[in-house]
PDB file of C-alpha atoms in Angstrom:
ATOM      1  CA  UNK G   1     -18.935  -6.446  -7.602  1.00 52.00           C
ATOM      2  CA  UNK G   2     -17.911  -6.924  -3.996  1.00 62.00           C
ATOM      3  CA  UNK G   3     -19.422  -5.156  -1.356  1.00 83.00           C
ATOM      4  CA  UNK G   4     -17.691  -5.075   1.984  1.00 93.00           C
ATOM      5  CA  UNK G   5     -19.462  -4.450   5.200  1.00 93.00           C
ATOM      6  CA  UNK G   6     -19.217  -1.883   7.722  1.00 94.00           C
ATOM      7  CA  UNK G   7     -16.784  -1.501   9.604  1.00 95.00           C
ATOM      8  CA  UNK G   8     -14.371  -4.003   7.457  1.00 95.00           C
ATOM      9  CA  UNK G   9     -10.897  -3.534   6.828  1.00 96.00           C
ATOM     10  CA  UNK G  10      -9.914  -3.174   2.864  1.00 95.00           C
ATOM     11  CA  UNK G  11      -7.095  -1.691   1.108  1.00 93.00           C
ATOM     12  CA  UNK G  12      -8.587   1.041  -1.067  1.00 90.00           C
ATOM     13  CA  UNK G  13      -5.987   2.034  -4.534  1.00 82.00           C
ATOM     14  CA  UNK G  14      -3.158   3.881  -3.739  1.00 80.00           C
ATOM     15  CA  UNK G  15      -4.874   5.067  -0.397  1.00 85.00           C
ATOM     16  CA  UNK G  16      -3.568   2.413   1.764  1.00 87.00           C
ATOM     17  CA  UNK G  17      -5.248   0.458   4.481  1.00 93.00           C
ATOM     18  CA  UNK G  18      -9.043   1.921   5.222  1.00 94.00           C
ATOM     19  CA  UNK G  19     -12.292   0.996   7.286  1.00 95.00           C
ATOM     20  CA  UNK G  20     -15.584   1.212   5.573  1.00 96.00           C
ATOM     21  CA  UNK G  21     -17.669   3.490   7.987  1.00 95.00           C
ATOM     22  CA  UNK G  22     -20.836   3.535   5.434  1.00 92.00           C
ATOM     23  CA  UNK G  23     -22.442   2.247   2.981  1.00 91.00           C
ATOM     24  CA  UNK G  24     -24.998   3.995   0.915  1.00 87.00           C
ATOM     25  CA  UNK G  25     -26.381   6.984  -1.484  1.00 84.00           C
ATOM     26  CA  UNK G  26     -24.581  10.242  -0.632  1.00 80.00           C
ATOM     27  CA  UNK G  27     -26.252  14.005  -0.222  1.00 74.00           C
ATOM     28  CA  UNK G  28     -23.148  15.528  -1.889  1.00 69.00           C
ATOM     29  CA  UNK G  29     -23.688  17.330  -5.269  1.00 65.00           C
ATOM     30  CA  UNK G  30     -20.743  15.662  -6.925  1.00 63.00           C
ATOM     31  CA  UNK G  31     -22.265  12.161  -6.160  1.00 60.00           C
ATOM     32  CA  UNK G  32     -24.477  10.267  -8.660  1.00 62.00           C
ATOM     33  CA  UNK G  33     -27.961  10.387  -6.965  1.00 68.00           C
ATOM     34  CA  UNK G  34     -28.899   6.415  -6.998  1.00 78.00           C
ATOM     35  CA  UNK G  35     -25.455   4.782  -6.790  1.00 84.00           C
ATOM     36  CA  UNK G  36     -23.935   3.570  -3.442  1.00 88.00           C
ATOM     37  CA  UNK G  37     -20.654   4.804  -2.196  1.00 89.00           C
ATOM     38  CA  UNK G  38     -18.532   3.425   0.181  1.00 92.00           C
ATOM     39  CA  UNK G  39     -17.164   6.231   2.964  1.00 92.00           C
ATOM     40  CA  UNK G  40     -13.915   5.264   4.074  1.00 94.00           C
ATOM     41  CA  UNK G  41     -11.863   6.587   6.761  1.00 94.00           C
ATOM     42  CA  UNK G  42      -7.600   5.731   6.011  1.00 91.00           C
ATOM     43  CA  UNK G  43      -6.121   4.417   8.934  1.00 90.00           C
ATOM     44  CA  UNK G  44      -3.257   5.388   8.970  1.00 82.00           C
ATOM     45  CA  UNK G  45      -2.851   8.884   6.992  1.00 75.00           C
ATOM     46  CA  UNK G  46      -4.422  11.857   7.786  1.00 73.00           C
ATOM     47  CA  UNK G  47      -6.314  12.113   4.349  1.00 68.00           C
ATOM     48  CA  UNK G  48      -9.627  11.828   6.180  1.00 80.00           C
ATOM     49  CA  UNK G  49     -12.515  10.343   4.175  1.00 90.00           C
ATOM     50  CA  UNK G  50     -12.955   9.121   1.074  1.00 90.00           C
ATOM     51  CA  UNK G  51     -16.199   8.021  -1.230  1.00 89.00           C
ATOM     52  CA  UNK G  52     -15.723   5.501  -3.445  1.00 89.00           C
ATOM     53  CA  UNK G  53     -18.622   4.424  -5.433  1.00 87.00           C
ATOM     54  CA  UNK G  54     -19.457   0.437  -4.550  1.00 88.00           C
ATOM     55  CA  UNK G  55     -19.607  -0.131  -8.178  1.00 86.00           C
ATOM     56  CA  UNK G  56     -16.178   1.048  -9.334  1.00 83.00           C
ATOM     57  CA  UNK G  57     -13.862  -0.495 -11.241  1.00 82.00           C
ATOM     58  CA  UNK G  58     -11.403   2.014 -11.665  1.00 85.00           C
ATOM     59  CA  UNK G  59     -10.391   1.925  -8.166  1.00 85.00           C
ATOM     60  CA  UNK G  60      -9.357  -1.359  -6.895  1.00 89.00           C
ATOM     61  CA  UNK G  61     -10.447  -2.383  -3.830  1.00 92.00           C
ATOM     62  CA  UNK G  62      -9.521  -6.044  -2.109  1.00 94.00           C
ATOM     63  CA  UNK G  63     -10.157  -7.536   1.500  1.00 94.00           C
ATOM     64  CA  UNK G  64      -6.611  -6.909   3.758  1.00 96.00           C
ATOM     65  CA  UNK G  65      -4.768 -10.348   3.876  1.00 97.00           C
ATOM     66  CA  UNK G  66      -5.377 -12.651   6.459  1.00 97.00           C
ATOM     67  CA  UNK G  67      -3.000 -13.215   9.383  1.00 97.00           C
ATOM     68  CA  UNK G  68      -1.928 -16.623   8.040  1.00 97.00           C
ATOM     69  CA  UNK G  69      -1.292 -14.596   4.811  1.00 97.00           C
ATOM     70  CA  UNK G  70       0.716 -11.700   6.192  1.00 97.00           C
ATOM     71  CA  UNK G  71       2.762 -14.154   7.796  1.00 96.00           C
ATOM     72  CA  UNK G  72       3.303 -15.805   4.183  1.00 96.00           C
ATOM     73  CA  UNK G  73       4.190 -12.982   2.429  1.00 97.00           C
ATOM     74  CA  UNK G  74       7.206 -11.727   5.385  1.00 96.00           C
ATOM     75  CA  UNK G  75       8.230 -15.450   4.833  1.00 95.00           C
ATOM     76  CA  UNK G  76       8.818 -14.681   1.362  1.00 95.00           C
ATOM     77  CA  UNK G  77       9.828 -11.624   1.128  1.00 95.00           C
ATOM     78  CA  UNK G  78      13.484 -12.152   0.687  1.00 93.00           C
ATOM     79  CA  UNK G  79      12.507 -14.379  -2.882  1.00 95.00           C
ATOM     80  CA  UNK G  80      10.575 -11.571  -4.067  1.00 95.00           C
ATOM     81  CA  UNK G  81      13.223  -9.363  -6.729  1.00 95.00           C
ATOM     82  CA  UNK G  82      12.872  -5.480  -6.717  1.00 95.00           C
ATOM     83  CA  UNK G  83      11.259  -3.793  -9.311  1.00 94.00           C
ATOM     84  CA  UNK G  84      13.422  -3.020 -12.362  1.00 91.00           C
ATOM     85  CA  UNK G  85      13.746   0.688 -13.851  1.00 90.00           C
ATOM     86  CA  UNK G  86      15.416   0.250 -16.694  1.00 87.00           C
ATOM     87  CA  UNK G  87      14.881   4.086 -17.933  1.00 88.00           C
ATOM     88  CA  UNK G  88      15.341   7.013 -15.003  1.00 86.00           C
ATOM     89  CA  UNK G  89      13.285   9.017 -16.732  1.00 91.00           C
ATOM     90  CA  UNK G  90      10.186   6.424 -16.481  1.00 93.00           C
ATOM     91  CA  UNK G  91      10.855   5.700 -12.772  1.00 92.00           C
ATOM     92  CA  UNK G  92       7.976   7.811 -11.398  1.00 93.00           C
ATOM     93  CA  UNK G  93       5.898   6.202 -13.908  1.00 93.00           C
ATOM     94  CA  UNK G  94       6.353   2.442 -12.839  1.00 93.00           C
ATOM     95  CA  UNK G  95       6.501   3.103  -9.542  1.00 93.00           C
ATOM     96  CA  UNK G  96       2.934   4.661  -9.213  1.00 91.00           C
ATOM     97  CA  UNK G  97       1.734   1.900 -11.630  1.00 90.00           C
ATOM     98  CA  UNK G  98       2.880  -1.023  -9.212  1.00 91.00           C
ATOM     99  CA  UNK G  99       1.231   1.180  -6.679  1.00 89.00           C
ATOM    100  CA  UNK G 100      -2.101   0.943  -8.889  1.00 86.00           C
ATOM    101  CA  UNK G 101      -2.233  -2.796  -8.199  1.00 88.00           C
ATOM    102  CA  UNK G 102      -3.405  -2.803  -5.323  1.00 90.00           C
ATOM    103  CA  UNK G 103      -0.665  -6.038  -4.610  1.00 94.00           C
ATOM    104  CA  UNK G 104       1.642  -5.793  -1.605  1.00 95.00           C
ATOM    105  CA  UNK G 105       4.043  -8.301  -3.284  1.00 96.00           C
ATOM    106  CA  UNK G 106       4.037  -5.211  -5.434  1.00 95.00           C
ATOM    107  CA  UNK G 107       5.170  -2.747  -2.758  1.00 95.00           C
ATOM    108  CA  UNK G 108       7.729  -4.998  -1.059  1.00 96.00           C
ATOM    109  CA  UNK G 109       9.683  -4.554  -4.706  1.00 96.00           C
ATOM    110  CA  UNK G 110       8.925  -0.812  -4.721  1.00 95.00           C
ATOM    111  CA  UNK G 111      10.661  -1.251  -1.116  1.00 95.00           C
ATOM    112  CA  UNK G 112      13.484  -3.378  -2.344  1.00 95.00           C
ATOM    113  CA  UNK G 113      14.095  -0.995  -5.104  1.00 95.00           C
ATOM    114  CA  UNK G 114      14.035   2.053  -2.756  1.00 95.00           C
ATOM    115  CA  UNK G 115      16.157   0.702  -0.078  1.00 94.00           C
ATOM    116  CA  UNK G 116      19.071  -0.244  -3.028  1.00 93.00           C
ATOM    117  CA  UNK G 117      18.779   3.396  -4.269  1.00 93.00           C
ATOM    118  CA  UNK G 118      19.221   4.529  -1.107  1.00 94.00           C
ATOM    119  CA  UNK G 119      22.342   2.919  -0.369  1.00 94.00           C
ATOM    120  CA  UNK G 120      23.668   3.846  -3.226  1.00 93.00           C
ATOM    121  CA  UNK G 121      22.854   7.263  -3.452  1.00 93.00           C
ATOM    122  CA  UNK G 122      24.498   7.694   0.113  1.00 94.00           C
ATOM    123  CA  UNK G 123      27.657   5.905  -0.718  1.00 96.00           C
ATOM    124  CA  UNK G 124      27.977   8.161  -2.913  1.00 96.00           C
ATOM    125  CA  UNK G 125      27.471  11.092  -0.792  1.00 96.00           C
ATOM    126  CA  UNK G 126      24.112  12.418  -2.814  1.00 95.00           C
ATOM    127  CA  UNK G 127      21.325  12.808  -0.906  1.00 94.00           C
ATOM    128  CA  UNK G 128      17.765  10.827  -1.659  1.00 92.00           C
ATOM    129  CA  UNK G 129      15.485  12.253  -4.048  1.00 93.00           C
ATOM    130  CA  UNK G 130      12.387  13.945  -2.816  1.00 94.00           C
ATOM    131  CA  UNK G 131      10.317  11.325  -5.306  1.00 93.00           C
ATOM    132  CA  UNK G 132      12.115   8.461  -3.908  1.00 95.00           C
ATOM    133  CA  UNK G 133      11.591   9.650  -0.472  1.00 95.00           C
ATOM    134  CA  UNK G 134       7.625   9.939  -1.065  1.00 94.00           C
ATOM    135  CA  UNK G 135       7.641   6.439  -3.064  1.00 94.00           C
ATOM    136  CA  UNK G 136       9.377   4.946   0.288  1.00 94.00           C
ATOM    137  CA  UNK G 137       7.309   6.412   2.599  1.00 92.00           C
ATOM    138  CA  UNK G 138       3.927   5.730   0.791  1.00 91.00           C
ATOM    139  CA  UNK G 139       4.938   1.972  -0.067  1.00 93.00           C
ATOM    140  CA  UNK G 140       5.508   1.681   3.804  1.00 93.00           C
ATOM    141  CA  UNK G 141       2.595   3.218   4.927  1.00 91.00           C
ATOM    142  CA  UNK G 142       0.395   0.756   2.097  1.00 92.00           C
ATOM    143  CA  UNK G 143       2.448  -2.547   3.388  1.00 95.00           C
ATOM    144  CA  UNK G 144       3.191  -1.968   6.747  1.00 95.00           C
ATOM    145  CA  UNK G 145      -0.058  -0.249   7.584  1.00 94.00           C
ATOM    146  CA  UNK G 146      -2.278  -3.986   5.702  1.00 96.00           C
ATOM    147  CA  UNK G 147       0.257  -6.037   7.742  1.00 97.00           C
ATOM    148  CA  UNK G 148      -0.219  -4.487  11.286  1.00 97.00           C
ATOM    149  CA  UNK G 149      -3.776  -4.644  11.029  1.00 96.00           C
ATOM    150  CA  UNK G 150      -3.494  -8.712   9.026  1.00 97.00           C
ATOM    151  CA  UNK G 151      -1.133  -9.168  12.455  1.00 97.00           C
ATOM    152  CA  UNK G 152      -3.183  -7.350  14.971  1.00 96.00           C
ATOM    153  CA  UNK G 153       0.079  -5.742  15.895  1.00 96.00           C
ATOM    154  CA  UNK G 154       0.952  -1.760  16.014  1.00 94.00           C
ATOM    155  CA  UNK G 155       2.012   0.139  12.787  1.00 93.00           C
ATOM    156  CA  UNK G 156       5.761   1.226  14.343  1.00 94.00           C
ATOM    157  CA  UNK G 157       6.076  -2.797  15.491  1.00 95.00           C
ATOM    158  CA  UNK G 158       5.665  -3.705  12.097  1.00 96.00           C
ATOM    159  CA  UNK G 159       9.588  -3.422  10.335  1.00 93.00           C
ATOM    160  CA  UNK G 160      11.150  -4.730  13.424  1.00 93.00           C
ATOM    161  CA  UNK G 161       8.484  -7.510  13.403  1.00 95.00           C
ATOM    162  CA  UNK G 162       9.638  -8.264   9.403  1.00 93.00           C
ATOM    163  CA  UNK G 163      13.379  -8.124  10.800  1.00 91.00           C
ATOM    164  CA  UNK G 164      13.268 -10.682  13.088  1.00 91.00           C
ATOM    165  CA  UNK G 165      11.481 -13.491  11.036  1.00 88.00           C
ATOM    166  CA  UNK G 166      13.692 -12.571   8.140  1.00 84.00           C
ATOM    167  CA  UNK G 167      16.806 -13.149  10.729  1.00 81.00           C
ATOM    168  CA  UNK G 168      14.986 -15.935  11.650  1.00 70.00           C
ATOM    169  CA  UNK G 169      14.936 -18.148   8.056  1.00 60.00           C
TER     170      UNK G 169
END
């Protein structure tokens, strides 16, 4: 098992990018007495803290990419196909189980998939779907959130940042 030290950046489930503030036993009732938990504060939601014990493998929990990385992954982002829902009825279903990866190659394809069902559901004159909107939303707040901090750049710079070395190619 990994541990991370304070004050690292990591990118915690399907909670997005987070700093370790602690690590270490916890005085809260619900918490196994002799394990260590991480406490994690998410960067960029308002969620607030989290405990994850250090042991867990339920939860996945990996390093944020480097910057030589992030830069790798924009590069290739236009290769990378959207994710496939074959069955409407299952859509919810693979989209939070890409999310469960932990991968941002996953979330560009959640993206990818979005953005095309957005289109289409406006040239069409239908509005987006309230899942689809929170599916977008969270799968930018997981990727762009790990890339501003793998780019040392702010959040909001991020998609315009994508946009111009995707021009670029």
């Amino acid at each position: 098992i990994r541990m991370f030290e304070i004050g690292t950046y990591i990118v915690c489930g399907q909670h997005g990018v987070c700093r370790v503030e602690d690590i270490g036993k916890l005085k809260l009732s619900e918490a196994s007495g002799n394990k260590d938990y991480y406490t994690l504060s998410q960067v960029y939601s308002r969620g607030g803290v989290l405990y994850v014990p250090a042991d867990s493998d339920k939860i996945i929990m990996r390093p944020v990419i480097t910057k030589e990385e992030a830069e790798d992954l924009i590069a290739h982002m236009t290769e990378i196909d959207p994710i496939q829902i074959d069955n409407e009825k299952r859509k919810d279903d693979i989209f939070k189980q890409a999310f469960k990866t932990c991968d941002n190659r996953e979330w560009v394809k959640i993206l990818k998939a979005l953005y095309a069902r957005k289109q289409l559901r406006l040239s069409k004159g239908k509005k987006v779907t309230a899942s689809d909107e929170r599916f977008l939303r969270t799968a930018e707040d997981n990727l762009y959130g790990e890339l501003a901090i793998s780019l040392g750049i702010d959040r909001k710079a991020v998609e315009g940042y994508i946009i111009d070395k995707i021009e670029v190619q």
